[in-house]
Amino acid sequence: MLNDLPVWPRLLQHHRTIRSLRMRDWFDGAQGEDRVARFTLEAAGLYLDYSKNRIIEETIGLLLQAAIEAGLPARRDALFAGELVNVTERRAALHMALRAGPDADYRADGKPVMPQVHAVLARMRTFSEQIRDGNWRGHGGQPITDVINLGIGGSDLGPRMVCRALAHLSVSGTGKGPRLHFVSNVDGTELAETLAALDPQRTLVIVCSKTFTTLETMANAHSARQWFVDRGVPEDGLSRHFVAVSTNTDAVRAFGIDPANMFEFWDWVGGRFSLWSAVGLSISLALGHDAFEALLAGGREMDEHFRSAPLAENMPVILGLLGVWYRNVWCMPTACIAPYSTVLELFPAFLQQLEMESNGKSVQLDGEPVRGDTAPVVWGTAGTNGQHAYFQLIHQGSQIVPVDFIAPLSTPRSLPGHHAKLLANCFAQAEALMRGRSEEELRRAGVLDPARIPHMRFEGNRPSNMLLMDNITPRSLGALIALYEHRTFVQGVLWNINSFDQWGVELGKLLARPIEAELSGGEAGSHDASTSALIERARAVLK
Ligand code: G6Q
């Protein structure tokens, strides 16, 4: 744990030394250019400017020392070597293998995995092309125009986010694939509203669930199946309308989907890291399999960077160290993700799961409680919307929130003049957060009322990263996602926690079952008085 490392007292001492220094002074004159040259990195098509952080050269040196003392290089090697880094579930975490070439030598628990990875990729390509070319037909002979991905959490957020980000390559853009719909919530409204607009003869459902036992997904799958039957699709025609993505062949068969229509993945793929596996089937269908493979290539490029770049020039490492710097040394409780790009509007939600599920832990690898804090609360929305809402707090609130600005320099489906305005806002926010606005500057701008000056001055000195890419392509998006995956891992190493289990999520899966039985008329169970009263109240209405 960071707090136990030999370098920890020096980090605290260093913090006391620099906490009153002002970033804007570090940008004065020529030293500003040096600072930018020193604190920028490029990798896999991404450009990171981290110069607007509360850091100096010595800070990075101390943080890198922390990474060494935490054993980051060895832990990274263990991850790539397929060791059982997910110690509580005794599993490897080998999502990197899903995006590797056929000649790579990834092994889970000692056994090569690339042959099975590429066999599934080949099946995905064939299926995707059949659907997109109209050669896979519904039971009545109609081509498939609409696909629903039924999944939740890791079986939903990743593909949903990617399909949104690359929508210009889908049917509504220039491509020819089917329309994709994502249904995750067990609130029947979501499925009912989606189905209402669809023709069962032309609809295909992907039941996407690693375990094939998740309550929400299975409830939606059963209701979807009933919808087909009620609308005249015979039981023996359902195989043209249902495919499964799972690790659980028996449960897929028990549901009534022929394992021949199942796309497999493996227990060494964590849900929130699974969009690169068959869980990405929806991506392949919507965007074409070449685009899916380009996404994998972008992720692979970031893997190679993470694996081989020196720590000081390693983008996931630097971002991870900055994260712990603010979380643990400055005690900042939250972190904002601000993509200045409508197509990345789902990226903050994706990162919420990635970071908060991976690193929202209070126990170290050996079972000892952590000392200090782990994952911050991650939040954000696409810019510029946030500026007209919560950015007030980021500029002048009583707590400091580090911001990751993410901006593509061009966009395929904008309108003349818009993108420059969008980027101008993004850069201006980062600049204002860093510089602030002094009383002197206010007076020079004509604000002379002494009663208003305290309200209108900005302290500044508020940190941010700026992450740019030329545009959002499958490749750059793949690199961006893998960057944050590895950053999450780096932080987990600094906190000495297992970033790959999720017992809190598992608990949620267990808790609802007995209450559901009670709500459906079963015997009352033993609960606290509040829960019992809530159940009674709901039963009265559900009857
Ligand atoms: C991800 C989590 C969780 C999981 C969902 C869906 O890392 O474990 O979000 O992906 O609960 O699980 P299934 O894919 O098994 O339905």
XYZ file of C-alpha atoms and ligand atoms in Angstrom:
559
model
C 0.000 0.000 0.000
C 1.290 3.427 -0.960
C 1.261 4.667 2.637
C 3.563 1.831 3.703
C 6.229 2.399 1.075
C 9.603 3.828 2.156
C 9.073 6.821 -0.156
C 5.731 7.776 1.440
C 7.117 10.201 4.080
C 9.141 11.926 1.351
C 6.024 12.288 -0.775
C 4.229 13.912 2.153
C 7.173 16.193 2.832
C 7.352 17.110 -0.842
C 3.652 17.890 -0.838
C 4.140 20.319 2.058
C 6.896 22.001 0.067
C 4.955 22.533 -3.128
C 1.336 22.790 -2.054
C 1.383 26.573 -1.859
C 3.226 27.025 -5.158
C 1.210 28.295 -8.083
C 1.111 26.461 -11.391
C 0.808 29.691 -13.315
C 4.265 30.726 -12.141
C 5.678 27.548 -13.651
C 4.414 28.690 -17.036
C 6.112 32.101 -16.932
C 8.291 32.823 -19.952
C 10.550 30.184 -21.436
C 10.132 27.791 -18.517
C 6.552 27.224 -19.712
C 7.796 25.730 -22.955
C 10.265 23.556 -21.092
C 7.498 22.417 -18.826
C 5.267 21.452 -21.738
C 8.135 19.625 -23.432
C 8.885 17.779 -20.188
C 5.329 16.910 -19.258
C 3.859 15.653 -22.527
C 3.792 12.143 -23.916
C 2.665 10.496 -27.126
C 1.676 6.870 -27.539
C -0.540 4.835 -29.861
C -1.932 7.966 -31.532
C -2.757 9.698 -28.231
C -1.171 12.926 -27.031
C -1.124 13.598 -23.306
C -0.294 17.039 -21.921
C 0.014 16.671 -18.154
C 1.805 19.954 -17.576
C -1.198 21.577 -15.857
C -0.773 19.452 -12.758
C 0.498 20.344 -9.291
C 3.802 18.669 -9.998
C 7.423 19.501 -10.590
C 10.245 17.268 -11.762
C 10.883 16.030 -8.249
C 7.235 15.002 -7.848
C 7.440 12.668 -10.797
C 10.712 11.265 -9.476
C 9.122 10.457 -6.125
C 6.019 8.962 -7.703
C 8.159 6.788 -9.958
C 10.066 5.709 -6.885
C 6.725 4.697 -5.358
C 5.944 2.651 -8.476
C 9.269 0.844 -8.174
C 8.839 0.232 -4.456
C 5.311 -1.095 -5.075
C 6.821 -3.590 -7.534
C 4.942 -2.246 -10.545
C 7.277 -3.701 -13.232
C 7.046 -7.195 -11.749
C 3.284 -6.917 -11.248
C 2.875 -5.753 -14.837
C 4.962 -8.700 -16.046
C 2.828 -11.073 -13.984
C -0.305 -9.620 -15.571
C 1.026 -10.147 -19.091
C 2.377 -13.602 -18.185
C -1.147 -14.773 -17.334
C -0.399 -15.371 -13.666
C -3.385 -15.675 -11.359
C -3.390 -11.954 -10.541
C -7.074 -12.138 -9.625
C -6.171 -13.902 -6.413
C -9.630 -14.201 -4.854
C -11.112 -15.887 -7.926
C -7.810 -17.601 -8.771
C -7.910 -16.327 -12.340
C -5.627 -14.581 -14.790
C -6.700 -11.227 -16.232
C -5.665 -11.580 -19.837
C -7.827 -9.138 -21.757
C -4.631 -8.151 -23.615
C -4.655 -11.587 -25.294
C -8.027 -10.779 -26.846
C -6.430 -8.036 -28.909
C -3.126 -9.756 -29.647
C -1.977 -11.211 -32.954
C -2.098 -14.965 -33.581
C 1.641 -15.332 -32.975
C 1.580 -13.823 -29.498
C 2.347 -16.172 -26.651
C -0.275 -15.374 -24.050
C -0.945 -18.167 -21.619
C -3.612 -18.442 -18.974
C -2.453 -20.638 -16.152
C 0.343 -21.887 -18.388
C -1.860 -22.856 -21.361
C -1.680 -20.969 -24.707
C -4.856 -19.011 -25.375
C -4.257 -17.493 -28.797
C -5.663 -20.411 -30.859
C -9.041 -20.201 -29.097
C -9.073 -16.377 -29.221
C -8.548 -16.353 -32.966
C -10.958 -19.222 -33.575
C -13.734 -17.182 -31.948
C -12.683 -14.051 -33.822
C -12.965 -15.976 -37.092
C -16.471 -17.185 -36.145
C -17.456 -13.638 -35.225
C -16.262 -12.392 -38.615
C -18.213 -15.050 -40.495
C -21.384 -14.376 -38.524
C -21.007 -10.603 -38.779
C -20.579 -10.805 -42.537
C -23.573 -13.118 -42.878
C -25.781 -10.684 -40.998
C -24.426 -7.590 -42.718
C -24.644 -9.153 -46.192
C -28.191 -10.316 -45.539
C -27.216 -13.981 -45.808
C -28.327 -14.826 -42.295
C -32.101 -14.628 -42.436
C -34.863 -14.734 -39.894
C -37.039 -17.845 -39.823
C -39.418 -16.278 -42.372
C -36.579 -15.536 -44.789
C -36.190 -11.826 -44.032
C -32.781 -10.220 -43.562
C -31.882 -8.920 -40.101
C -32.204 -5.149 -39.771
C -32.140 -4.771 -35.969
C -30.013 -6.404 -33.284
C -30.628 -6.148 -29.553
C -27.758 -6.768 -27.167
C -29.213 -8.013 -23.891
C -26.555 -7.702 -21.202
C -25.670 -5.595 -18.199
C -22.550 -4.124 -16.577
C -19.494 -5.462 -18.332
C -21.704 -7.195 -20.891
C -23.268 -3.886 -21.879
C -21.331 -0.724 -21.048
C -18.277 -1.391 -23.228
C -20.004 -2.352 -26.500
C -22.685 0.276 -25.938
C -20.035 2.962 -25.481
C -18.016 1.830 -28.513
C -21.064 1.618 -30.789
C -22.018 5.145 -29.723
C -18.519 6.498 -30.229
C -18.214 5.010 -33.710
C -21.827 5.424 -34.799
C -20.672 7.172 -37.957
C -19.438 3.763 -39.183
C -22.790 2.093 -38.566
C -26.012 1.986 -40.539
C -26.884 5.527 -39.569
C -23.456 6.569 -40.834
C -21.829 5.195 -43.926
C -21.942 1.465 -43.145
C -24.527 -1.123 -43.982
C -24.874 -3.079 -40.751
C -28.024 -3.560 -38.712
C -29.241 -1.023 -36.174
C -28.001 -1.883 -32.704
C -30.109 -1.557 -29.561
C -28.826 -2.113 -26.048
C -31.090 -3.236 -23.258
C -29.596 -3.731 -19.813
C -32.066 -2.737 -17.125
C -34.531 -5.245 -15.710
C -37.046 -2.399 -15.623
C -39.276 -3.832 -18.328
C -39.791 -0.362 -19.736
C -36.440 -0.494 -21.480
C -37.113 -3.755 -23.321
C -40.775 -2.931 -23.991
C -39.892 0.434 -25.528
C -37.164 -1.126 -27.646
C -39.330 -3.971 -28.911
C -42.253 -1.688 -29.676
C -40.446 -0.284 -32.687
C -39.146 -3.602 -34.042
C -40.304 -6.298 -36.434
C -39.658 -9.778 -34.968
C -39.070 -11.217 -38.431
C -36.087 -8.916 -38.875
C -34.734 -8.838 -35.333
C -31.858 -10.766 -33.796
C -31.142 -10.933 -30.057
C -27.681 -11.398 -28.592
C -27.979 -12.734 -25.049
C -24.677 -11.503 -23.694
C -23.757 -12.806 -20.263
C -20.515 -14.278 -19.007
C -22.287 -16.382 -16.385
C -25.656 -16.695 -18.138
C -27.286 -16.465 -14.721
C -27.564 -12.693 -14.235
C -31.111 -11.876 -13.175
C -31.583 -8.805 -15.355
C -30.254 -10.363 -18.535
C -32.070 -13.656 -18.097
C -35.373 -11.895 -17.352
C -34.951 -9.783 -20.471
C -33.965 -12.829 -22.536
C -37.074 -14.755 -21.465
C -39.345 -11.783 -22.183
C -37.730 -11.222 -25.567
C -38.223 -14.858 -26.415
C -41.906 -14.627 -25.470
C -42.242 -11.562 -27.680
C -41.063 -13.542 -30.702
C -43.373 -16.468 -29.911
C -46.360 -14.175 -29.321
C -45.741 -12.629 -32.706
C -45.747 -15.870 -34.621
C -42.149 -17.041 -34.598
C -42.363 -20.783 -33.937
C -40.149 -22.349 -31.273
C -38.106 -24.103 -33.934
C -37.580 -20.793 -35.727
C -36.072 -19.058 -32.700
C -32.585 -20.275 -33.524
C -32.547 -17.745 -36.378
C -33.248 -14.947 -33.900
C -31.129 -15.745 -30.830
C -27.403 -16.079 -30.340
C -25.490 -16.192 -27.073
C -22.184 -14.774 -25.860
C -21.059 -16.563 -22.736
C -18.588 -18.751 -20.873
C -21.370 -21.069 -19.688
C -22.324 -23.570 -22.409
C -24.657 -25.601 -20.177
C -26.743 -22.580 -19.219
C -26.885 -21.417 -22.845
C -28.174 -24.831 -23.875
C -30.653 -24.899 -20.987
C -32.063 -21.565 -22.148
C -32.684 -23.118 -25.543
C -29.878 -21.637 -27.610
C -27.919 -24.189 -29.606
C -24.230 -24.012 -28.560
C -23.517 -23.792 -32.314
C -24.978 -20.272 -32.030
C -22.868 -19.411 -28.994
C -19.760 -17.253 -29.081
C -17.449 -18.272 -26.316
C -15.144 -16.402 -24.018
C -13.268 -17.463 -20.927
C -13.041 -16.978 -17.188
C -9.772 -15.060 -17.569
C -11.746 -12.222 -19.194
C -13.226 -9.930 -16.544
C -16.644 -8.477 -17.382
C -15.512 -4.842 -17.466
C -12.525 -5.831 -19.645
C -14.573 -7.969 -22.022
C -15.552 -5.702 -24.907
C -12.542 -7.095 -26.791
C -13.952 -10.626 -26.608
C -17.137 -12.058 -28.143
C -18.909 -9.531 -25.919
C -17.932 -7.173 -28.745
C -20.090 -9.114 -31.214
C -22.533 -6.207 -31.267
C -19.630 -3.926 -32.254
C -18.655 -6.237 -35.089
C -22.271 -6.389 -36.315
C -22.836 -2.650 -36.108
C -19.521 -1.429 -37.500
C -18.211 -4.374 -39.475
C -15.611 -6.856 -38.322
C -12.726 -4.894 -39.864
C -13.604 -1.975 -37.597
C -13.740 -4.326 -34.609
C -10.280 -5.630 -35.494
C -8.995 -2.061 -35.833
C -10.292 -1.405 -32.320
C -8.332 -4.450 -31.153
C -5.246 -3.144 -32.962
C -5.489 0.170 -31.093
C -5.721 -1.665 -27.788
C -2.765 -3.825 -28.775
C -0.653 -0.782 -29.561
C -1.333 0.574 -26.083
C -0.485 -2.830 -24.573
C 2.876 -2.759 -26.320
C 3.518 0.752 -25.060
C 2.527 -0.136 -21.492
C 4.641 -3.258 -21.563
C 7.797 -1.764 -23.017
C 8.032 2.007 -22.465
C 10.216 3.133 -19.552
C 8.066 4.006 -16.544
C 8.873 7.721 -16.871
C 7.548 7.778 -20.447
C 4.728 5.355 -19.957
C 1.317 6.941 -20.402
C -0.781 4.583 -18.251
C 1.889 4.708 -15.551
C 2.074 8.498 -15.507
C -1.713 8.865 -15.465
C -1.976 6.265 -12.716
C 0.659 7.974 -10.598
C -1.036 11.341 -11.012
C -4.255 9.696 -9.882
C -2.742 8.407 -6.655
C -0.911 11.717 -6.121
C -4.244 13.516 -5.945
C -6.196 10.755 -4.227
C -3.734 9.844 -1.507
C -1.390 12.761 -1.017
C -3.816 15.610 -1.702
C -6.843 13.601 -0.447
C -9.075 14.606 -3.359
C -12.148 12.367 -3.192
C -13.430 12.572 -6.767
C -12.143 12.781 -10.332
C -13.960 14.229 -13.323
C -13.851 12.835 -16.861
C -14.730 15.498 -19.395
C -14.780 14.266 -22.996
C -15.251 17.217 -25.329
C -16.984 15.002 -27.850
C -20.605 13.982 -28.073
C -19.662 10.598 -29.439
C -17.729 9.912 -26.215
C -20.731 10.762 -24.063
C -20.864 7.231 -22.635
C -17.153 7.129 -21.834
C -17.544 8.518 -18.282
C -20.118 5.813 -17.457
C -17.781 3.176 -18.870
C -14.908 4.525 -16.755
C -17.086 4.622 -13.671
C -17.397 0.886 -13.867
C -13.804 0.316 -14.915
C -12.295 2.350 -12.090
C -14.834 2.116 -9.297
C -15.521 -1.593 -9.701
C -11.846 -2.423 -10.163
C -10.417 -0.267 -7.423
C -13.325 0.407 -5.062
C -11.738 -1.922 -2.516
C -10.746 -1.691 1.144
C -8.657 -4.827 1.509
C -5.144 -5.463 0.293
C -4.088 -8.554 -1.646
C -3.114 -10.342 1.560
C -6.483 -9.600 3.197
C -5.177 -6.797 5.398
C -7.245 -3.590 5.431
C -5.904 -0.833 3.198
C -4.429 2.161 4.935
C -5.537 5.341 3.227
C -7.876 5.701 0.300
C -8.426 3.782 -2.914
C -10.514 4.680 -6.004
C -12.021 8.145 -6.148
C -15.614 8.695 -7.199
C -15.435 9.059 -10.988
C -17.965 11.230 -12.721
C -18.473 13.519 -15.706
C -20.396 14.191 -18.887
C -19.566 15.308 -22.377
C -18.454 18.920 -22.785
C -19.555 21.633 -23.161
C -22.698 20.561 -21.273
C -20.811 20.198 -18.003
C -19.640 23.801 -18.247
C -23.203 24.986 -17.931
C -23.772 22.849 -14.890
C -21.191 21.547 -12.439
C -18.070 23.271 -13.718
C -18.927 26.045 -11.265
C -17.863 23.705 -8.483
C -14.703 22.672 -10.314
C -13.690 26.335 -10.684
C -14.720 27.752 -7.333
C -15.977 24.941 -5.092
C -14.403 24.181 -1.734
C -12.876 20.927 -2.934
C -10.468 20.458 -5.776
C -11.481 18.027 -8.530
C -8.795 16.895 -10.971
C -10.170 16.756 -14.508
C -9.237 14.592 -17.485
C -10.146 16.522 -20.616
C -10.393 14.244 -23.661
C -10.784 15.792 -27.098
C -10.585 14.568 -30.694
C -9.139 17.303 -32.904
C -11.629 16.557 -35.656
C -14.915 14.789 -35.923
C -16.538 13.102 -38.911
C -20.092 14.339 -38.445
C -20.021 17.902 -37.238
C -21.098 21.123 -38.897
C -18.944 23.969 -40.192
C -17.379 26.002 -37.406
C -18.640 23.873 -34.542
C -15.555 21.870 -33.790
C -13.322 24.902 -33.337
C -15.824 26.278 -30.840
C -15.895 22.979 -28.987
C -12.101 22.757 -28.787
C -11.826 26.413 -27.812
C -14.058 25.746 -24.835
C -12.094 22.675 -23.842
C -8.710 24.406 -23.932
C -10.128 27.524 -22.250
C -11.470 25.518 -19.329
C -8.142 23.838 -18.726
C -6.342 27.169 -18.987
C -8.752 28.911 -16.619
C -8.550 26.107 -14.077
C -4.783 26.415 -14.084
C -4.429 30.219 -14.171
C -7.457 31.388 -12.230
C -8.314 35.075 -12.343
C -6.668 37.480 -9.940
C -8.141 40.653 -8.446
C -5.706 42.610 -10.517
C -6.943 40.957 -13.705
C -10.527 41.625 -12.678
C -9.810 45.313 -12.141
C -8.062 45.516 -15.484
C -11.197 43.978 -17.029
C -13.278 46.759 -15.435
C -14.670 44.914 -12.412
C -14.259 47.591 -9.756
C -17.077 46.832 -7.304
C -15.250 45.619 -4.153
C -18.339 43.634 -3.095
C -18.192 41.501 -6.227
C -14.474 40.997 -6.501
C -14.209 38.173 -3.905
C -16.969 36.290 -5.736
C -15.506 36.820 -9.167
C -11.904 35.987 -8.481
C -10.710 32.508 -9.248
C -8.032 30.874 -7.203
C -6.954 28.704 -10.135
C -4.213 26.167 -9.440
C -6.726 23.416 -10.229
C -5.194 20.446 -12.018
C -6.137 18.785 -15.269
C -4.815 16.443 -17.924
C -5.423 17.062 -21.610
C -5.683 13.989 -23.802
C -5.932 14.572 -27.559
C -6.265 12.350 -30.600
C -6.599 13.363 -34.267
C -10.066 11.829 -34.418
C -12.136 9.046 -32.915
C -11.413 6.004 -35.040
C -11.680 2.353 -34.038
C -7.924 2.419 -33.560
C -7.659 5.552 -31.435
C -10.662 4.505 -29.365
C -9.089 1.101 -28.770
C -5.916 2.804 -27.556
C -7.895 5.174 -25.323
C -9.825 2.352 -23.645
C -6.691 0.274 -23.102
C -4.939 3.350 -21.682
C -7.545 3.663 -18.948
C -7.590 -0.096 -18.352
C -3.863 -0.059 -17.677
C -4.057 3.126 -15.654
C -6.626 1.392 -13.454
C -4.267 -1.548 -13.025
C -1.343 0.744 -12.149
C -3.384 2.391 -9.416
C -4.456 -0.988 -8.102
C -0.778 -1.934 -7.802
C 0.011 1.250 -5.877
C -2.850 0.430 -3.515
C -1.865 -3.253 -3.384
C -5.416 -4.365 -4.108
C -6.982 -6.880 -6.477
C -8.370 -4.813 -9.349
C -10.007 -7.850 -10.960
C -12.622 -9.106 -8.530
C -15.999 -7.504 -7.657
C -17.545 -9.030 -4.550
C -19.788 -6.016 -4.089
C -21.393 -6.707 -7.461
C -21.727 -10.407 -6.650
C -23.532 -9.496 -3.415
C -26.077 -7.476 -5.388
C -26.750 -10.533 -7.550
C -27.576 -12.602 -4.452
C -29.573 -10.143 -2.401
C -32.496 -9.541 -4.705
C -33.457 -13.176 -5.268
C -35.269 -13.932 -1.969
C -37.035 -10.564 -2.039
C -38.130 -11.171 -5.606
C -39.659 -14.464 -4.475
C -41.556 -12.632 -1.730
C -42.770 -9.963 -4.125
C -44.032 -12.707 -6.397
C -46.227 -14.089 -3.617
C -43.762 -16.272 -1.716
C -43.573 -16.500 2.047
C -42.357 -13.450 3.941
C -38.681 -13.750 4.856
C -36.796 -12.358 7.771
C -35.758 -8.732 7.216
C -35.291 -5.559 9.171
C -38.522 -3.653 9.801
C -37.834 -1.088 7.111
C -37.246 -3.673 4.369
C -40.285 -5.709 5.460
C -42.494 -2.611 5.261
C -41.173 -1.783 1.786
C -41.882 -5.319 0.592
C -45.398 -5.190 2.019
C -46.073 -1.884 0.348
C -44.877 -3.159 -3.029
C -46.793 -6.442 -2.681
C -50.013 -4.531 -2.194
C -49.539 -2.794 -5.545
C -47.985 -5.682 -7.490
C -50.965 -8.006 -6.703
C -17.908 -6.688 -14.488
C -18.853 -7.122 -13.485
C -20.301 -6.998 -13.862
C -20.768 -8.035 -14.871
C -22.285 -7.991 -14.926
C -22.854 -8.939 -15.929
O -16.712 -6.717 -14.351
O -18.551 -8.382 -13.021
O -20.599 -5.717 -14.339
O -20.211 -7.803 -16.109
O -22.802 -8.268 -13.659
O -22.465 -10.249 -15.660
P -22.719 -11.380 -16.709
O -21.949 -11.064 -17.928
O -22.278 -12.651 -16.049
O -24.202 -11.382 -16.992
